[in-house]
Amino acid sequence: MSKQAPVVKNETYLVSFEDLTHDGAGVAKVEGYPIFVKGALPGEEGEVKITKVNKGYAFGRLLNLKNESPFRIEPNCPIYAKCGGCQLQHMSYEGQLEAKHKQVVEVLARIGGIHNVPVHPVLGMDEPWRYRNKAQVPVGEREGGLVAGFYQQRSHDIIDMEQCLIQESINDDIVQQVKKICEKHGVRAYNEERHSGNLRHIMARYGQITGEAMIVLVTREESLPNQKQIIEEICNISPKIMSIVQNVNNKRTNVIMGDKTKVLWGEEYIYDNIGDIKFAISARSFYQVNPKQTKVLYDKALEYADLNGTENVIDAYCGIGTISLFLAQRAKHVYGVEIVPEAISDAKRNAKLNGFENVDFAVGEAEKVIPWWYSTGISADVMVVDPPRKGCDEALLQTIIDMKPKRVVYVSCNPATLARDLKVLEAGGFKTVEVQPVDMFPHTTHVECCSLLVRKN
Ligand code: SAH
């Protein structure tokens, strides 16, 4: 039954904001009908002009505030409004953590029907700035020179960026200097529309524990003019640079990296540690972008797994085996499964690098491989899942229910699919004991959760 929207385009309304959307806009309601307004915070009251009316909701622009949230602050970053990489810098960090907690509690209740489960306060960072270890910056041209920065919101115009406050400073510095060096040596930027030019992205990655840096130049062409001089000058940026890599991507695509990678100078890998475990990171490897908070999250997963060395553990959606190796420190055996073959090669290499012999990794869909393992007699005492945003496949949830592990540790980057899946597992004989949200991406709306489920007897 569709009822008429209670607001009219271009009209002004005085509204109260109750909530935040997943992309950080304020939500106000007029006769129960939601209006999304960028820049408004829960608890605020203000005048908005309606800019677009849809069937079940409208968008508005904030004209003025009558009542400010105690959490409202001036954003730290001068380009916050243009960039779109962060969504919550106009809210104090304390306010952000509170909002993320509220979001998890509400979504678990609304979607999962989970009401009386402790959701602990979000574990945030002491210093929530400069946490990202990887910069991946598009390159363009303006007035004959190169620009490297970010796409202006809702466009593909590249705005030059001196620094990003959530990025490691060394990455900012590397990107700017590499840009200047390439410009000096006549490298042309890639032009998306004409599919011409060469340099598409500059990527810088930094091992926060080891202090090793890698630079990747993503180019359209195999050749790079004045390559020798460029490499020499890039090497001079910092003694921390251990690896310079070129990745060739000659496709018309938004995907950043292409299939061909060659080392221009130095090593194929840099190394970094999370806790006691060492990881080899190549240009195309997935590696957590906030390793400090990753450690916090995985320590929680390990605590919830409560291992004493006798358990078989399955780690579904294992990526490069980060959680698997954490668990392998205390488990009898860990089986990891992941869909991306390169990630499994990394996982195997990382297992060897750290001397683990009690792990096995398989390439494939978790929802196919794990039922197959189960049919051959491989079962889990503890099951760990860390799926992508869309959550676990139904077939996997059913296998977990059939397999009856003692405990399930569910690591999730999307509270909505977490709630949906917990509901299925609860109906299948498990009980959610507690949920620990962790803030992996301060100033953005993302929130990660680690949840513990046990079998009801
Ligand atoms: N646990 C890892 C990675 C989690 S991200 C870590 O902490 O680093 C989710 C992972 O699931 C990605 O690596 C993605 O490639 C993988 N994936 C996506 N769909 C999958 C599927 N159906 N089966 C197995 N892995 C999948």
PDB file of N, CA and C in Angstrom, residues 241-323:
ATOM      1  N   ILE A 241      61.930   2.240   1.495  1.00  0.00           N
ATOM      2  CA  ILE A 241      61.387   1.616   0.286  1.00  0.00           C
ATOM      3  C   ILE A 241      62.177   0.357  -0.046  1.00  0.00           C
ATOM      4  N   MET A 242      61.489  -0.776  -0.046  1.00  0.00           N
ATOM      5  CA  MET A 242      62.122  -2.071  -0.268  1.00  0.00           C
ATOM      6  C   MET A 242      61.742  -2.655  -1.624  1.00  0.00           C
ATOM      7  N   SER A 243      60.689  -2.098  -2.205  1.00  0.00           N
ATOM      8  CA  SER A 243      60.155  -2.742  -3.396  1.00  0.00           C
ATOM      9  C   SER A 243      59.451  -1.722  -4.292  1.00  0.00           C
ATOM     10  N   ILE A 244      59.809  -1.742  -5.582  1.00  0.00           N
ATOM     11  CA  ILE A 244      59.083  -0.919  -6.563  1.00  0.00           C
ATOM     12  C   ILE A 244      58.575  -1.870  -7.639  1.00  0.00           C
ATOM     13  N   VAL A 245      57.282  -1.828  -7.861  1.00  0.00           N
ATOM     14  CA  VAL A 245      56.639  -2.806  -8.728  1.00  0.00           C
ATOM     15  C   VAL A 245      55.817  -2.074  -9.775  1.00  0.00           C
ATOM     16  N   GLN A 246      55.764  -2.637 -10.982  1.00  0.00           N
ATOM     17  CA  GLN A 246      54.853  -2.105 -11.989  1.00  0.00           C
ATOM     18  C   GLN A 246      53.755  -3.135 -12.231  1.00  0.00           C
ATOM     19  N   ASN A 247      52.546  -2.647 -12.273  1.00  0.00           N
ATOM     20  CA  ASN A 247      51.417  -3.515 -12.626  1.00  0.00           C
ATOM     21  C   ASN A 247      50.802  -2.951 -13.894  1.00  0.00           C
ATOM     22  N   VAL A 248      50.602  -3.821 -14.884  1.00  0.00           N
ATOM     23  CA  VAL A 248      50.074  -3.344 -16.160  1.00  0.00           C
ATOM     24  C   VAL A 248      48.585  -3.683 -16.255  1.00  0.00           C
ATOM     25  N   ASN A 249      47.792  -2.648 -16.476  1.00  0.00           N
ATOM     26  CA  ASN A 249      46.356  -2.834 -16.628  1.00  0.00           C
ATOM     27  C   ASN A 249      45.935  -2.081 -17.889  1.00  0.00           C
ATOM     28  N   ASN A 250      45.747  -2.820 -18.995  1.00  0.00           N
ATOM     29  CA  ASN A 250      45.406  -2.126 -20.247  1.00  0.00           C
ATOM     30  C   ASN A 250      43.924  -2.239 -20.589  1.00  0.00           C
ATOM     31  N   LYS A 251      43.119  -2.579 -19.580  1.00  0.00           N
ATOM     32  CA  LYS A 251      41.683  -2.710 -19.842  1.00  0.00           C
ATOM     33  C   LYS A 251      40.953  -1.413 -19.521  1.00  0.00           C
ATOM     34  N   ARG A 252      39.805  -1.246 -20.170  1.00  0.00           N
ATOM     35  CA  ARG A 252      38.893  -0.158 -19.801  1.00  0.00           C
ATOM     36  C   ARG A 252      38.065  -0.668 -18.635  1.00  0.00           C
ATOM     37  N   THR A 253      38.479  -0.340 -17.424  1.00  0.00           N
ATOM     38  CA  THR A 253      37.806  -0.907 -16.260  1.00  0.00           C
ATOM     39  C   THR A 253      38.040  -0.037 -15.034  1.00  0.00           C
ATOM     40  N   ASN A 254      37.145  -0.183 -14.055  1.00  0.00           N
ATOM     41  CA  ASN A 254      37.339   0.487 -12.771  1.00  0.00           C
ATOM     42  C   ASN A 254      38.215  -0.331 -11.834  1.00  0.00           C
ATOM     43  N   VAL A 255      38.430  -1.597 -12.203  1.00  0.00           N
ATOM     44  CA  VAL A 255      39.291  -2.445 -11.371  1.00  0.00           C
ATOM     45  C   VAL A 255      40.702  -1.865 -11.446  1.00  0.00           C
ATOM     46  N   ILE A 256      41.345  -1.718 -10.296  1.00  0.00           N
ATOM     47  CA  ILE A 256      42.610  -0.991 -10.281  1.00  0.00           C
ATOM     48  C   ILE A 256      43.755  -1.779 -10.926  1.00  0.00           C
ATOM     49  N   MET A 257      43.941  -3.007 -10.462  1.00  0.00           N
ATOM     50  CA  MET A 257      45.117  -3.751 -10.930  1.00  0.00           C
ATOM     51  C   MET A 257      44.809  -4.645 -12.129  1.00  0.00           C
ATOM     52  N   GLY A 258      45.819  -4.779 -12.995  1.00  0.00           N
ATOM     53  CA  GLY A 258      45.725  -5.721 -14.098  1.00  0.00           C
ATOM     54  C   GLY A 258      46.403  -7.037 -13.740  1.00  0.00           C
ATOM     55  N   ASP A 259      46.530  -7.922 -14.754  1.00  0.00           N
ATOM     56  CA  ASP A 259      47.035  -9.265 -14.472  1.00  0.00           C
ATOM     57  C   ASP A 259      48.555  -9.349 -14.416  1.00  0.00           C
ATOM     58  N   LYS A 260      49.223  -8.373 -15.046  1.00  0.00           N
ATOM     59  CA  LYS A 260      50.672  -8.517 -15.183  1.00  0.00           C
ATOM     60  C   LYS A 260      51.419  -7.646 -14.169  1.00  0.00           C
ATOM     61  N   THR A 261      52.293  -8.276 -13.405  1.00  0.00           N
ATOM     62  CA  THR A 261      53.052  -7.544 -12.398  1.00  0.00           C
ATOM     63  C   THR A 261      54.535  -7.819 -12.576  1.00  0.00           C
ATOM     64  N   LYS A 262      55.367  -6.772 -12.602  1.00  0.00           N
ATOM     65  CA  LYS A 262      56.813  -7.043 -12.618  1.00  0.00           C
ATOM     66  C   LYS A 262      57.536  -6.157 -11.622  1.00  0.00           C
ATOM     67  N   VAL A 263      58.551  -6.759 -10.999  1.00  0.00           N
ATOM     68  CA  VAL A 263      59.339  -6.013 -10.021  1.00  0.00           C
ATOM     69  C   VAL A 263      60.308  -5.127 -10.792  1.00  0.00           C
ATOM     70  N   LEU A 264      60.258  -3.807 -10.545  1.00  0.00           N
ATOM     71  CA  LEU A 264      61.176  -2.892 -11.224  1.00  0.00           C
ATOM     72  C   LEU A 264      62.475  -2.753 -10.439  1.00  0.00           C
ATOM     73  N   TRP A 265      62.341  -2.853  -9.139  1.00  0.00           N
ATOM     74  CA  TRP A 265      63.529  -2.701  -8.281  1.00  0.00           C
ATOM     75  C   TRP A 265      63.239  -3.347  -6.919  1.00  0.00           C
ATOM     76  N   GLY A 266      64.242  -4.005  -6.341  1.00  0.00           N
ATOM     77  CA  GLY A 266      64.120  -4.514  -4.970  1.00  0.00           C
ATOM     78  C   GLY A 266      63.360  -5.824  -4.900  1.00  0.00           C
ATOM     79  N   GLU A 267      62.566  -5.965  -3.844  1.00  0.00           N
ATOM     80  CA  GLU A 267      61.948  -7.247  -3.501  1.00  0.00           C
ATOM     81  C   GLU A 267      60.561  -7.389  -4.113  1.00  0.00           C
ATOM     82  N   GLU A 268      60.137  -8.644  -4.219  1.00  0.00           N
ATOM     83  CA  GLU A 268      58.777  -8.907  -4.676  1.00  0.00           C
ATOM     84  C   GLU A 268      57.781  -8.731  -3.515  1.00  0.00           C
ATOM     85  N   TYR A 269      58.292  -8.910  -2.291  1.00  0.00           N
ATOM     86  CA  TYR A 269      57.422  -8.817  -1.113  1.00  0.00           C
ATOM     87  C   TYR A 269      57.961  -7.805  -0.120  1.00  0.00           C
ATOM     88  N   ILE A 270      57.034  -7.198   0.631  1.00  0.00           N
ATOM     89  CA  ILE A 270      57.468  -6.582   1.883  1.00  0.00           C
ATOM     90  C   ILE A 270      56.838  -7.421   2.993  1.00  0.00           C
ATOM     91  N   TYR A 271      57.299  -7.203   4.213  1.00  0.00           N
ATOM     92  CA  TYR A 271      56.795  -7.996   5.333  1.00  0.00           C
ATOM     93  C   TYR A 271      56.138  -7.094   6.354  1.00  0.00           C
ATOM     94  N   ASP A 272      55.163  -7.675   7.065  1.00  0.00           N
ATOM     95  CA  ASP A 272      54.614  -6.991   8.229  1.00  0.00           C
ATOM     96  C   ASP A 272      54.137  -8.032   9.225  1.00  0.00           C
ATOM     97  N   ASN A 273      53.951  -7.607  10.458  1.00  0.00           N
ATOM     98  CA  ASN A 273      53.507  -8.530  11.502  1.00  0.00           C
ATOM     99  C   ASN A 273      52.157  -8.108  12.046  1.00  0.00           C
ATOM    100  N   ILE A 274      51.332  -9.115  12.353  1.00  0.00           N
ATOM    101  CA  ILE A 274      50.175  -8.860  13.217  1.00  0.00           C
ATOM    102  C   ILE A 274      50.391  -9.773  14.414  1.00  0.00           C
ATOM    103  N   GLY A 275      50.575  -9.189  15.589  1.00  0.00           N
ATOM    104  CA  GLY A 275      50.959  -9.985  16.756  1.00  0.00           C
ATOM    105  C   GLY A 275      52.278 -10.676  16.469  1.00  0.00           C
ATOM    106  N   ASP A 276      52.334 -11.983  16.740  1.00  0.00           N
ATOM    107  CA  ASP A 276      53.589 -12.722  16.562  1.00  0.00           C
ATOM    108  C   ASP A 276      53.706 -13.292  15.160  1.00  0.00           C
ATOM    109  N   ILE A 277      52.748 -13.030  14.308  1.00  0.00           N
ATOM    110  CA  ILE A 277      52.752 -13.686  12.999  1.00  0.00           C
ATOM    111  C   ILE A 277      53.202 -12.714  11.913  1.00  0.00           C
ATOM    112  N   LYS A 278      54.053 -13.267  11.047  1.00  0.00           N
ATOM    113  CA  LYS A 278      54.669 -12.453  10.006  1.00  0.00           C
ATOM    114  C   LYS A 278      53.977 -12.722   8.680  1.00  0.00           C
ATOM    115  N   PHE A 279      53.733 -11.687   7.922  1.00  0.00           N
ATOM    116  CA  PHE A 279      53.076 -11.842   6.626  1.00  0.00           C
ATOM    117  C   PHE A 279      53.940 -11.293   5.507  1.00  0.00           C
ATOM    118  N   ALA A 280      54.007 -12.054   4.416  1.00  0.00           N
ATOM    119  CA  ALA A 280      54.666 -11.572   3.204  1.00  0.00           C
ATOM    120  C   ALA A 280      53.571 -10.948   2.350  1.00  0.00           C
ATOM    121  N   ILE A 281      53.796  -9.704   1.931  1.00  0.00           N
ATOM    122  CA  ILE A 281      52.744  -8.993   1.193  1.00  0.00           C
ATOM    123  C   ILE A 281      53.268  -8.644  -0.194  1.00  0.00           C
ATOM    124  N   SER A 282      52.614  -9.142  -1.212  1.00  0.00           N
ATOM    125  CA  SER A 282      53.014  -8.804  -2.581  1.00  0.00           C
ATOM    126  C   SER A 282      52.093  -7.701  -3.093  1.00  0.00           C
ATOM    127  N   ALA A 283      52.392  -7.189  -4.290  1.00  0.00           N
ATOM    128  CA  ALA A 283      51.628  -6.050  -4.817  1.00  0.00           C
ATOM    129  C   ALA A 283      50.124  -6.345  -4.829  1.00  0.00           C
ATOM    130  N   ARG A 284      49.751  -7.572  -5.156  1.00  0.00           N
ATOM    131  CA  ARG A 284      48.329  -7.871  -5.313  1.00  0.00           C
ATOM    132  C   ARG A 284      47.709  -8.585  -4.124  1.00  0.00           C
ATOM    133  N   SER A 285      48.494  -8.830  -3.087  1.00  0.00           N
ATOM    134  CA  SER A 285      47.929  -9.525  -1.912  1.00  0.00           C
ATOM    135  C   SER A 285      46.926  -8.639  -1.199  1.00  0.00           C
ATOM    136  N   PHE A 286      45.897  -9.298  -0.668  1.00  0.00           N
ATOM    137  CA  PHE A 286      45.021  -8.611   0.268  1.00  0.00           C
ATOM    138  C   PHE A 286      45.752  -8.570   1.603  1.00  0.00           C
ATOM    139  N   TYR A 287      45.746  -7.429   2.259  1.00  0.00           N
ATOM    140  CA  TYR A 287      46.267  -7.364   3.620  1.00  0.00           C
ATOM    141  C   TYR A 287      45.448  -6.316   4.352  1.00  0.00           C
ATOM    142  N   GLN A 288      45.083  -6.613   5.596  1.00  0.00           N
ATOM    143  CA  GLN A 288      44.229  -5.701   6.355  1.00  0.00           C
ATOM    144  C   GLN A 288      44.826  -4.299   6.357  1.00  0.00           C
ATOM    145  N   VAL A 289      43.979  -3.263   6.157  1.00  0.00           N
ATOM    146  CA  VAL A 289      44.534  -1.906   6.056  1.00  0.00           C
ATOM    147  C   VAL A 289      44.759  -1.243   7.413  1.00  0.00           C
ATOM    148  N   ASN A 290      44.180  -1.792   8.462  1.00  0.00           N
ATOM    149  CA  ASN A 290      44.426  -1.241   9.800  1.00  0.00           C
ATOM    150  C   ASN A 290      44.915  -2.374  10.702  1.00  0.00           C
ATOM    151  N   PRO A 291      46.208  -2.699  10.610  1.00  0.00           N
ATOM    152  CA  PRO A 291      46.696  -3.879  11.330  1.00  0.00           C
ATOM    153  C   PRO A 291      46.581  -3.768  12.851  1.00  0.00           C
ATOM    154  N   LYS A 292      46.655  -2.541  13.392  1.00  0.00           N
ATOM    155  CA  LYS A 292      46.523  -2.397  14.859  1.00  0.00           C
ATOM    156  C   LYS A 292      45.175  -2.930  15.336  1.00  0.00           C
ATOM    157  N   GLN A 293      44.119  -2.487  14.652  1.00  0.00           N
ATOM    158  CA  GLN A 293      42.782  -2.917  15.064  1.00  0.00           C
ATOM    159  C   GLN A 293      42.490  -4.352  14.623  1.00  0.00           C
ATOM    160  N   THR A 294      43.171  -4.788  13.564  1.00  0.00           N
ATOM    161  CA  THR A 294      43.033  -6.184  13.156  1.00  0.00           C
ATOM    162  C   THR A 294      43.490  -7.080  14.292  1.00  0.00           C
ATOM    163  N   LYS A 295      44.584  -6.679  14.935  1.00  0.00           N
ATOM    164  CA  LYS A 295      45.092  -7.448  16.081  1.00  0.00           C
ATOM    165  C   LYS A 295      44.039  -7.499  17.192  1.00  0.00           C
ATOM    166  N   VAL A 296      43.391  -6.375  17.432  1.00  0.00           N
ATOM    167  CA  VAL A 296      42.359  -6.319  18.467  1.00  0.00           C
ATOM    168  C   VAL A 296      41.217  -7.280  18.114  1.00  0.00           C
ATOM    169  N   LEU A 297      40.814  -7.248  16.842  1.00  0.00           N
ATOM    170  CA  LEU A 297      39.707  -8.099  16.385  1.00  0.00           C
ATOM    171  C   LEU A 297      40.081  -9.587  16.477  1.00  0.00           C
ATOM    172  N   TYR A 298      41.275  -9.920  16.002  1.00  0.00           N
ATOM    173  CA  TYR A 298      41.668 -11.333  15.993  1.00  0.00           C
ATOM    174  C   TYR A 298      41.945 -11.859  17.394  1.00  0.00           C
ATOM    175  N   ASP A 299      42.454 -10.999  18.270  1.00  0.00           N
ATOM    176  CA  ASP A 299      42.617 -11.432  19.664  1.00  0.00           C
ATOM    177  C   ASP A 299      41.264 -11.815  20.246  1.00  0.00           C
ATOM    178  N   LYS A 300      40.256 -11.050  19.875  1.00  0.00           N
ATOM    179  CA  LYS A 300      38.904 -11.346  20.359  1.00  0.00           C
ATOM    180  C   LYS A 300      38.413 -12.664  19.757  1.00  0.00           C
ATOM    181  N   ALA A 301      38.668 -12.859  18.461  1.00  0.00           N
ATOM    182  CA  ALA A 301      38.261 -14.115  17.814  1.00  0.00           C
ATOM    183  C   ALA A 301      38.944 -15.304  18.496  1.00  0.00           C
ATOM    184  N   LEU A 302      40.210 -15.121  18.814  1.00  0.00           N
ATOM    185  CA  LEU A 302      40.973 -16.189  19.471  1.00  0.00           C
ATOM    186  C   LEU A 302      40.421 -16.456  20.877  1.00  0.00           C
ATOM    187  N   GLU A 303      40.090 -15.380  21.571  1.00  0.00           N
ATOM    188  CA  GLU A 303      39.505 -15.532  22.917  1.00  0.00           C
ATOM    189  C   GLU A 303      38.177 -16.298  22.825  1.00  0.00           C
ATOM    190  N   TYR A 304      37.327 -15.904  21.872  1.00  0.00           N
ATOM    191  CA  TYR A 304      36.028 -16.570  21.724  1.00  0.00           C
ATOM    192  C   TYR A 304      36.187 -18.030  21.289  1.00  0.00           C
ATOM    193  N   ALA A 305      37.235 -18.310  20.503  1.00  0.00           N
ATOM    194  CA  ALA A 305      37.444 -19.690  20.037  1.00  0.00           C
ATOM    195  C   ALA A 305      37.826 -20.592  21.217  1.00  0.00           C
ATOM    196  N   ASP A 306      38.431 -20.005  22.255  1.00  0.00           N
ATOM    197  CA  ASP A 306      38.729 -20.697  23.514  1.00  0.00           C
ATOM    198  C   ASP A 306      39.397 -22.059  23.277  1.00  0.00           C
ATOM    199  N   LEU A 307      40.529 -22.043  22.613  1.00  0.00           N
ATOM    200  CA  LEU A 307      41.181 -23.282  22.191  1.00  0.00           C
ATOM    201  C   LEU A 307      42.145 -23.799  23.263  1.00  0.00           C
ATOM    202  N   ASN A 308      42.233 -25.142  23.349  1.00  0.00           N
ATOM    203  CA  ASN A 308      43.211 -25.713  24.283  1.00  0.00           C
ATOM    204  C   ASN A 308      44.197 -26.646  23.588  1.00  0.00           C
ATOM    205  N   GLY A 309      44.216 -26.611  22.276  1.00  0.00           N
ATOM    206  CA  GLY A 309      45.207 -27.408  21.555  1.00  0.00           C
ATOM    207  C   GLY A 309      44.692 -28.740  21.044  1.00  0.00           C
ATOM    208  N   THR A 310      43.443 -29.067  21.384  1.00  0.00           N
ATOM    209  CA  THR A 310      42.917 -30.372  20.954  1.00  0.00           C
ATOM    210  C   THR A 310      41.903 -30.229  19.817  1.00  0.00           C
ATOM    211  N   GLU A 311      41.591 -29.009  19.449  1.00  0.00           N
ATOM    212  CA  GLU A 311      40.462 -28.792  18.531  1.00  0.00           C
ATOM    213  C   GLU A 311      40.857 -28.759  17.059  1.00  0.00           C
ATOM    214  N   ASN A 312      39.930 -29.257  16.250  1.00  0.00           N
ATOM    215  CA  ASN A 312      39.981 -28.979  14.819  1.00  0.00           C
ATOM    216  C   ASN A 312      39.164 -27.718  14.578  1.00  0.00           C
ATOM    217  N   VAL A 313      39.742 -26.809  13.812  1.00  0.00           N
ATOM    218  CA  VAL A 313      39.060 -25.544  13.549  1.00  0.00           C
ATOM    219  C   VAL A 313      38.934 -25.367  12.041  1.00  0.00           C
ATOM    220  N   ILE A 314      37.774 -24.886  11.598  1.00  0.00           N
ATOM    221  CA  ILE A 314      37.630 -24.490  10.197  1.00  0.00           C
ATOM    222  C   ILE A 314      37.503 -22.970  10.151  1.00  0.00           C
ATOM    223  N   ASP A 315      38.317 -22.355   9.291  1.00  0.00           N
ATOM    224  CA  ASP A 315      38.257 -20.905   9.094  1.00  0.00           C
ATOM    225  C   ASP A 315      37.706 -20.663   7.684  1.00  0.00           C
ATOM    226  N   ALA A 316      36.444 -20.275   7.610  1.00  0.00           N
ATOM    227  CA  ALA A 316      35.806 -20.068   6.311  1.00  0.00           C
ATOM    228  C   ALA A 316      36.003 -18.624   5.877  1.00  0.00           C
ATOM    229  N   TYR A 317      36.233 -18.415   4.581  1.00  0.00           N
ATOM    230  CA  TYR A 317      36.530 -17.092   4.018  1.00  0.00           C
ATOM    231  C   TYR A 317      37.856 -16.600   4.604  1.00  0.00           C
ATOM    232  N   CYS A 318      38.914 -17.417   4.460  1.00  0.00           N
ATOM    233  CA  CYS A 318      40.137 -17.175   5.252  1.00  0.00           C
ATOM    234  C   CYS A 318      41.077 -16.153   4.636  1.00  0.00           C
ATOM    235  N   GLY A 319      40.832 -15.679   3.398  1.00  0.00           N
ATOM    236  CA  GLY A 319      41.754 -14.706   2.799  1.00  0.00           C
ATOM    237  C   GLY A 319      43.165 -15.272   2.752  1.00  0.00           C
ATOM    238  N   ILE A 320      44.154 -14.470   3.178  1.00  0.00           N
ATOM    239  CA  ILE A 320      45.549 -14.921   3.164  1.00  0.00           C
ATOM    240  C   ILE A 320      45.895 -15.694   4.442  1.00  0.00           C
ATOM    241  N   GLY A 321      44.875 -16.144   5.152  1.00  0.00           N
ATOM    242  CA  GLY A 321      45.106 -17.014   6.309  1.00  0.00           C
ATOM    243  C   GLY A 321      45.416 -16.277   7.598  1.00  0.00           C
ATOM    244  N   THR A 322      45.052 -15.013   7.647  1.00  0.00           N
ATOM    245  CA  THR A 322      45.401 -14.219   8.829  1.00  0.00           C
ATOM    246  C   THR A 322      44.787 -14.822  10.098  1.00  0.00           C
ATOM    247  N   ILE A 323      43.473 -15.012  10.094  1.00  0.00           N
ATOM    248  CA  ILE A 323      42.837 -15.572  11.297  1.00  0.00           C
ATOM    249  C   ILE A 323      43.280 -17.021  11.487  1.00  0.00           C
TER     250      ILE A 323
END
